Amino acid sequence: SQKIEQNSEALNIQEGKTATLTCNYTNYSPAYLQWYRQDPGRGPVFLLLIRENEKEKRKERLKVTFDTTLKQSLFHITASQPADSATYLCALDTSFGNEKLTFGTGTRLTIIP
Amino acid sequence: DAGITQSPRHKVTETGTPVTLRCHQTENHRYMYWYRQDPGHGLRLIHYSYGVKDTDKGEVSDGYSVSRSKTEDFLLTLESATSSQTSVYFCATSGGADLRNEQFFGPGTRLTVL
């Protein structure tokens, strides 16, 4: 069966360090993978998209890697700040370009001052 | 932010009653989605629409129906609500002119079925 796993339900990181979140999937061949941020009581907000032919994508302090052989994406936040505390969701294209996503269950990240 | 509103934002209802949730967008996006979010399950797709009057089922569509008579509105109906449908419901849209594939989410509707 198809499955998306995010490494841990919760992750605590010291302020200033790099936070690394993992998204693993099985039985998919996604054309792209996305990362979203969700704050309590709010809808997810898009952060980054990486396509199957891209190894790495950056946006300010965020970096995403995509290894289609390992079926894994890593999401890094460098120089983490308390304001980065949120739940982060990975989402895979599972519809061969028909604009449908399947989401992981998320990792709740807490940056400790 | 994409202009996506959901109504109502909170609703408490009784088992067996019909419930309709509304999603309204002002972005002229082609695709619209309804998700539910539950602890331990993450976001799960209920139904989606790829155009006016064009809809399809998602992963957890049993007990739900949808309609899209205009580009901007996507309705989710629970014909006869059950306690297992207590959840937070999110609407999302995608398919803007730049076709960047990202989805834009509404603020959510918290539904409690007693």
mmCIF file of N, CA and C in Angstrom, chain A residues 5 12 16 19 24 26 32 37 49 56 62 64-65 67 75 80 87-88 90 97 105:
data_model
loop_
_atom_site.group_PDB
_atom_site.id
_atom_site.type_symbol
_atom_site.label_atom_id
_atom_site.label_comp_id
_atom_site.label_asym_id
_atom_site.label_seq_id
_atom_site.Cartn_x
_atom_site.Cartn_y
_atom_site.Cartn_z
ATOM 1 N N GLU A 5 5.517 8.820 5.469
ATOM 2 C CA GLU A 5 5.861 8.901 6.894
ATOM 3 C C GLU A 5 6.766 10.093 7.137
ATOM 4 N N ASN A 12 12.202 18.733 19.077
ATOM 5 C CA ASN A 12 12.621 19.930 19.813
ATOM 6 C C ASN A 12 14.066 20.264 19.430
ATOM 7 N N GLY A 16 18.880 28.567 16.990
ATOM 8 C CA GLY A 16 20.158 28.786 16.329
ATOM 9 C C GLY A 16 20.695 27.552 15.617
ATOM 10 N N ALA A 19 17.314 22.618 12.104
ATOM 11 C CA ALA A 19 16.278 21.590 12.285
ATOM 12 C C ALA A 19 16.165 20.794 10.995
ATOM 13 N N ASN A 24 9.465 10.257 4.324
ATOM 14 C CA ASN A 24 9.721 9.038 3.559
ATOM 15 C C ASN A 24 8.427 8.532 2.942
ATOM 16 N N THR A 26 6.566 5.351 0.295
ATOM 17 C CA THR A 26 6.685 4.048 -0.364
ATOM 18 C C THR A 26 5.603 3.936 -1.422
ATOM 19 N N TYR A 32 6.418 15.585 -8.040
ATOM 20 C CA TYR A 32 6.948 16.641 -7.187
ATOM 21 C C TYR A 32 6.524 16.396 -5.746
ATOM 22 N N ARG A 37 3.682 24.574 6.082
ATOM 23 C CA ARG A 37 3.743 24.894 7.509
ATOM 24 C C ARG A 37 2.324 25.103 7.992
ATOM 25 N N LEU A 49 8.295 23.736 -3.146
ATOM 26 C CA LEU A 49 8.003 22.604 -4.033
ATOM 27 C C LEU A 49 9.311 22.167 -4.667
ATOM 28 N N GLU A 56 17.814 19.615 -4.996
ATOM 29 C CA GLU A 56 17.809 20.533 -3.861
ATOM 30 C C GLU A 56 17.109 21.834 -4.247
ATOM 31 N N LEU A 62 15.430 28.093 4.410
ATOM 32 C CA LEU A 62 14.857 26.770 4.184
ATOM 33 C C LEU A 62 15.597 26.051 3.052
ATOM 34 N N VAL A 64 15.312 22.161 0.920
ATOM 35 C CA VAL A 64 14.659 20.869 0.740
ATOM 36 C C VAL A 64 15.501 20.035 -0.215
ATOM 37 N N THR A 65 15.666 18.759 0.117
ATOM 38 C CA THR A 65 16.296 17.818 -0.803
ATOM 39 C C THR A 65 15.300 16.723 -1.159
ATOM 40 N N ASP A 67 15.352 12.803 -2.820
ATOM 41 C CA ASP A 67 16.102 11.652 -3.323
ATOM 42 C C ASP A 67 15.078 10.595 -3.756
ATOM 43 N N PHE A 75 13.905 18.251 4.943
ATOM 44 C CA PHE A 75 13.544 19.667 5.040
ATOM 45 C C PHE A 75 14.389 20.263 6.155
ATOM 46 N N SER A 80 17.655 28.289 13.274
ATOM 47 C CA SER A 80 16.248 28.226 13.685
ATOM 48 C C SER A 80 15.909 29.261 14.765
ATOM 49 N N THR A 87 3.847 23.044 12.976
ATOM 50 C CA THR A 87 3.806 21.695 12.407
ATOM 51 C C THR A 87 4.131 21.798 10.925
ATOM 52 N N TYR A 88 4.998 20.913 10.459
ATOM 53 C CA TYR A 88 5.419 20.925 9.067
ATOM 54 C C TYR A 88 4.926 19.647 8.391
ATOM 55 N N CYS A 90 4.680 17.306 4.832
ATOM 56 C CA CYS A 90 5.109 17.052 3.462
ATOM 57 C C CYS A 90 3.909 16.529 2.683
ATOM 58 N N GLY A 97 -0.007 14.365 -12.141
ATOM 59 C CA GLY A 97 -0.254 15.668 -12.736
ATOM 60 C C GLY A 97 -1.685 16.144 -12.651
ATOM 61 N N THR A 105 1.512 12.984 8.001
ATOM 62 C CA THR A 105 0.809 13.370 9.225
ATOM 63 C C THR A 105 1.459 14.556 9.930
#
